[in-house]
Tab-separated table of C-alpha atoms in Angstrom:
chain	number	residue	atom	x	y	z
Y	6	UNK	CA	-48.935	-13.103	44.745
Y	7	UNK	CA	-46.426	-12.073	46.704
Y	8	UNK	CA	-44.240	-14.568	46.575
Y	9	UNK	CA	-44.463	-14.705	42.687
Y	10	UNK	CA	-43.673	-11.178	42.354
Y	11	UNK	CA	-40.375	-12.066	44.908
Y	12	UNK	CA	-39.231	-14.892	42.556
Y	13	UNK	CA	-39.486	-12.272	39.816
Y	14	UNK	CA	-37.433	-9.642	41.250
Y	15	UNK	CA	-35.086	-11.909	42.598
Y	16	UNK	CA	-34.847	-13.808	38.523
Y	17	UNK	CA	-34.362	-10.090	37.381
Y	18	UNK	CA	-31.654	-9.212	39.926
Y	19	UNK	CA	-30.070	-12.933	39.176
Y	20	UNK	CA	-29.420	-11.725	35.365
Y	21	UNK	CA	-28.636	-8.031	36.402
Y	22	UNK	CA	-25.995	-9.330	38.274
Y	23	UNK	CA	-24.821	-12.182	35.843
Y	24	UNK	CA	-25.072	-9.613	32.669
Y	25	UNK	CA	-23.147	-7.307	34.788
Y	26	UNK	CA	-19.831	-9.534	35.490
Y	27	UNK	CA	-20.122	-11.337	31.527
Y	28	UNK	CA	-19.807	-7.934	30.073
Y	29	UNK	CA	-16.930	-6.486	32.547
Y	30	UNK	CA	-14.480	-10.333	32.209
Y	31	UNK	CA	-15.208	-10.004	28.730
Y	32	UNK	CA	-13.909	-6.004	28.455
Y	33	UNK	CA	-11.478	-6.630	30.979
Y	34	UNK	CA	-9.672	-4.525	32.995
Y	35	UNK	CA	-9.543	-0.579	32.897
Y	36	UNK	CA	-7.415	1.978	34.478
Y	37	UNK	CA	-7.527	2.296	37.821
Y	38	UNK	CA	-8.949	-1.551	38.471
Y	39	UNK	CA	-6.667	-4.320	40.613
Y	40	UNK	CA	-5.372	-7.261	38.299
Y	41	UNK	CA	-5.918	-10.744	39.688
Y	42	UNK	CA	-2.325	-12.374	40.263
Y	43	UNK	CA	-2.001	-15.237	38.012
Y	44	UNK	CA	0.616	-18.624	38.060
Y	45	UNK	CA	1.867	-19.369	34.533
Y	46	UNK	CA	4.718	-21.578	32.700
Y	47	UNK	CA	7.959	-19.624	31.894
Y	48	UNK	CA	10.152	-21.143	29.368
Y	49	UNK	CA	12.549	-22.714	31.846
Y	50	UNK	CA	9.654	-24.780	32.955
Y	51	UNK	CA	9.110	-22.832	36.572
Y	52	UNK	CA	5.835	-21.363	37.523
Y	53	UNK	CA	5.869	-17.367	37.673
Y	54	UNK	CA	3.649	-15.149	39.715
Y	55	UNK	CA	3.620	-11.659	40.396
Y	56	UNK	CA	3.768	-11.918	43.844
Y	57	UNK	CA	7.403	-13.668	43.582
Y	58	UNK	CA	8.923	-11.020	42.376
Y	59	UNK	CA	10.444	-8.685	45.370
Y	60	UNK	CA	10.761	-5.223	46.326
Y	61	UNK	CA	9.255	-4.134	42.734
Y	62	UNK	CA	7.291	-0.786	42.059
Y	63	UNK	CA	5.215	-2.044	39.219
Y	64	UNK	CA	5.023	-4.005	36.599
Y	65	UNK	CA	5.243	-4.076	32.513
Y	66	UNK	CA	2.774	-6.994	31.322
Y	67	UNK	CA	2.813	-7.177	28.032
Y	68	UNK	CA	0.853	-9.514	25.574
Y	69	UNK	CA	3.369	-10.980	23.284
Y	70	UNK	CA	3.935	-13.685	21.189
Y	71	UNK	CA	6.556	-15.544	18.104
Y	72	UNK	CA	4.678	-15.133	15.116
Y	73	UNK	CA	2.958	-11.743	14.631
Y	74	UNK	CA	5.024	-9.462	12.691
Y	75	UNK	CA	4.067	-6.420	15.021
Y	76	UNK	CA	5.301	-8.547	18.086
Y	77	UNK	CA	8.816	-8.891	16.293
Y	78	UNK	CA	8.788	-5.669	15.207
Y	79	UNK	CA	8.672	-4.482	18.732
Y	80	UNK	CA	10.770	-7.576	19.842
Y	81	UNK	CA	14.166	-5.506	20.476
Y	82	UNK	CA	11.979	-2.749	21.822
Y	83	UNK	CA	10.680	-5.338	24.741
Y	84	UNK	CA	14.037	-6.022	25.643
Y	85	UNK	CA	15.141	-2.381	26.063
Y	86	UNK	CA	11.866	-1.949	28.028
Y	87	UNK	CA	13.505	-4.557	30.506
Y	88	UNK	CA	17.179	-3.494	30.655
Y	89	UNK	CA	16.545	-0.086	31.340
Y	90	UNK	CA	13.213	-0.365	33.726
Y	91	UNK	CA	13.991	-4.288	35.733
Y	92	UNK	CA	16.745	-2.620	37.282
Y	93	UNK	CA	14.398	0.682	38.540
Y	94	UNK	CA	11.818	-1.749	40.068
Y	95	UNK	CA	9.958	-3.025	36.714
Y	96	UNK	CA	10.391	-6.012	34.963
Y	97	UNK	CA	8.840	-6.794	31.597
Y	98	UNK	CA	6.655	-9.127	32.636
Y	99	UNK	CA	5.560	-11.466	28.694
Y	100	UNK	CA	2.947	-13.560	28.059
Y	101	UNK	CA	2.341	-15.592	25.314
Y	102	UNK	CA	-1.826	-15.231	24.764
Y	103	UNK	CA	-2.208	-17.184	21.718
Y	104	UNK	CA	-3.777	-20.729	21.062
Y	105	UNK	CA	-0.806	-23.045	19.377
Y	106	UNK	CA	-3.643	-25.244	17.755
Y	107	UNK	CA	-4.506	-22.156	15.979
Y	108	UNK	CA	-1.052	-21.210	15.394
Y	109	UNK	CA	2.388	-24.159	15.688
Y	110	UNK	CA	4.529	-21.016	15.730
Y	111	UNK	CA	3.359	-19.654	18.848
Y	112	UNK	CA	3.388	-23.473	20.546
Y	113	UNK	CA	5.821	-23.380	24.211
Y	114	UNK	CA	8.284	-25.102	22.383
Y	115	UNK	CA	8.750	-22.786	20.121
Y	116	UNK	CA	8.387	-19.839	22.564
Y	117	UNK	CA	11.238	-22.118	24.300
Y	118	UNK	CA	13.514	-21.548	21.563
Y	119	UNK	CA	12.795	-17.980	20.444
Y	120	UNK	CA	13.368	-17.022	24.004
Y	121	UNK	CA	16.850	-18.628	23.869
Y	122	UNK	CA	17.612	-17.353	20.239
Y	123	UNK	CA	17.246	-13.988	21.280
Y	124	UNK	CA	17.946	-14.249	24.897
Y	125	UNK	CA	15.275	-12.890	26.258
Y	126	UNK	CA	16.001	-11.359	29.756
Y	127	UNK	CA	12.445	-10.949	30.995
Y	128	UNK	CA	10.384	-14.216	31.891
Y	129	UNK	CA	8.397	-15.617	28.757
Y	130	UNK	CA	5.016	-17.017	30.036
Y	131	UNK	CA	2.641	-19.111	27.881
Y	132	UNK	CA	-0.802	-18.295	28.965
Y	133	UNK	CA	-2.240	-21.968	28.656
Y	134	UNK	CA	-6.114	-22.547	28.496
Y	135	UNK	CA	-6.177	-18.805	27.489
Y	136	UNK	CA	-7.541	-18.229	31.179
Y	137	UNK	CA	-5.593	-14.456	31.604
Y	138	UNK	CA	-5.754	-12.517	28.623
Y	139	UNK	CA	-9.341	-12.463	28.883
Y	140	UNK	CA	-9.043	-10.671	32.814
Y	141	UNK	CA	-7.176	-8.232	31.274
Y	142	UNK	CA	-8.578	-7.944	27.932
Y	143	UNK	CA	-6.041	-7.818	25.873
Y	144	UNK	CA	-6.647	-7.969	22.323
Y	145	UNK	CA	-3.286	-7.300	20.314
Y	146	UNK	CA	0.053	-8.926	20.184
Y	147	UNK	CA	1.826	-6.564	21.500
Y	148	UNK	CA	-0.594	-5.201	24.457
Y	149	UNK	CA	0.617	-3.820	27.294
Y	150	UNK	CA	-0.693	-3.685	30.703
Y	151	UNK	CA	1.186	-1.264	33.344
Y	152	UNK	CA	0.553	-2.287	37.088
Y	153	UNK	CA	1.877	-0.332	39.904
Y	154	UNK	CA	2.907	-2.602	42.653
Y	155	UNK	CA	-0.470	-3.134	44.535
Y	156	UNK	CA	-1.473	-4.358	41.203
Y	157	UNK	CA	-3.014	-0.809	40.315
Y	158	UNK	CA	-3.860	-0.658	36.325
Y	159	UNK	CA	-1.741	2.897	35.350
Y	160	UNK	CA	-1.763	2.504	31.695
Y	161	UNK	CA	-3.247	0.114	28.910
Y	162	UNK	CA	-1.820	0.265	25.367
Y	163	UNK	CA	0.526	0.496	22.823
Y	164	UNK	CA	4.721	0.507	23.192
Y	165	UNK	CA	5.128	4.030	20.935
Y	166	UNK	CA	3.584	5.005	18.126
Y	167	UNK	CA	5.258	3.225	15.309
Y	168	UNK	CA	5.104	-0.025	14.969
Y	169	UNK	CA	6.845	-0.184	11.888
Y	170	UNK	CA	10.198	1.959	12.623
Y	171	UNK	CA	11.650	2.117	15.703
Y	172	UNK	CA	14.255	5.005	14.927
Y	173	UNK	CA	11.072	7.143	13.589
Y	174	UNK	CA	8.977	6.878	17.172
Y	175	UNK	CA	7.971	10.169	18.347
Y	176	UNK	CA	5.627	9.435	21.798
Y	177	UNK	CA	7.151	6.408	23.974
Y	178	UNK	CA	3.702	5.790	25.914
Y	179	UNK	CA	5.455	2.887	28.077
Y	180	UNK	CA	8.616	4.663	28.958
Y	181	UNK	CA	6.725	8.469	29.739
Y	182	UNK	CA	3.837	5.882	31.880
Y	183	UNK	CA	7.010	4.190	33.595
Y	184	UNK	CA	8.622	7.428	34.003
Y	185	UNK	CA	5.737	9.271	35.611
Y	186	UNK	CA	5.492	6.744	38.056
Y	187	UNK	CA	8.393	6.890	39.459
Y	188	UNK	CA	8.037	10.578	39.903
Y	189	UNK	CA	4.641	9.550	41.686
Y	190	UNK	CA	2.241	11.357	38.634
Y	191	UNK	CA	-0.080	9.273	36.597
Y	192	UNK	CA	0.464	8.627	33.293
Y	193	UNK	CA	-0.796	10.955	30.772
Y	194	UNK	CA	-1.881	9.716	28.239
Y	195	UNK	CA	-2.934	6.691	30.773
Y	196	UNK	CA	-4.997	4.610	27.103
Y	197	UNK	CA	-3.544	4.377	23.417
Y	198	UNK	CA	-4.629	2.113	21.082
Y	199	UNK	CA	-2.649	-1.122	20.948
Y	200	UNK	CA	-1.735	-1.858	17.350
Y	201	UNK	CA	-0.719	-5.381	16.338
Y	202	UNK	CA	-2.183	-8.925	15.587
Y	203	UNK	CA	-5.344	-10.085	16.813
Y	204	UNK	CA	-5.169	-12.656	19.635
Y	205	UNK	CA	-5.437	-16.159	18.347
């Protein structure tokens, strides 16, 4: 009797446990939780990590990709991001999330050649297999992620808050979240609401 009611508690405690970890991989991460370092393909064919960039304070990961009309609009946007914040210790750090199967456009050759079109000056990753988005839980294109340098989540979100025109933005969540910091605050507001395709 015992030992039944053992193997019953221990069954119970095998699918608290299991239930627990499905349902937090499948929201992914929140603020204040460590992101996993990953290894993905840039567009110049090298392997990137986090941990091979040096004597950074953070990091801007955003979800990206070529043929959402969102992730264009913001295109320009993601390269500002870069030029003003690489230099000050953090690089734009984008990763293509999508399935080319689902959509050609969004293939690594293609990210290949938008990246050299436009001349991107952040690294361009393709997340192949789809094995990171899901950690982080990203669900737009664009969706950014802002680590500090221990990996920290700060902020989760949106760029701004228009999508649409960039001379009309009013709050610019990734630049105030970057900005505080560097003054050593948290970000406030640390969550927006990423706007922009759904991951394919």
């Amino acid at each position: 009797m015992r030992t039944k009611i053992f193997m019953l508690l221990l069954s119970v405690a095998a699918i608290t446990l299991f239930t627990n970890f499905y349902t937090t991989s499948l929201s992914g991460y929140k603020i204040g939780d460590k992101a996993e370092d990953f290894r993905l393909k840039n567009v110049d064919s090298k392997m990137v990590s986090l941990k091979d960039y040096k004597n950074v304070k953070g990091y801007i990961v955003i979800f990206t990709c070529n043929h959402c009309p969102f992730a264009k609009a913001y295109e320009q946007r993601i390269i500002d991001l870069h030029k003003k914040y690489a230099p000050l210790g953090y690089p734009v750090i984008a990763i293509n999330p999508n399935n080319p199967a689902i959509n050609p456009e969004d293939s690594y050759e293609n990210m290949q050649a938008r990246a050299e079109q436009k001349n991107y000056p952040f690294v361009y990753l393709f997340d192949e297999g789809q094995q990171v988005y899901p950690k982080f839980g990203a669900t737009r294109t664009p969706h950014v992620f802002l680590l500090s340098n221990d990996l920290e989540v700060m902020y989760i979100g949106a760029i701004d808050d228009n999508s649409q025109n960039s001379s009309a933005v009013k709050n610019k969540y990734v630049e105030n979240a970057t900005s505080a910091l560097m003054k050593g605050e948290k970000p406030n507001p640390a969550e927006t609401k990423a706007i922009g395709c759904g991951i394919k």
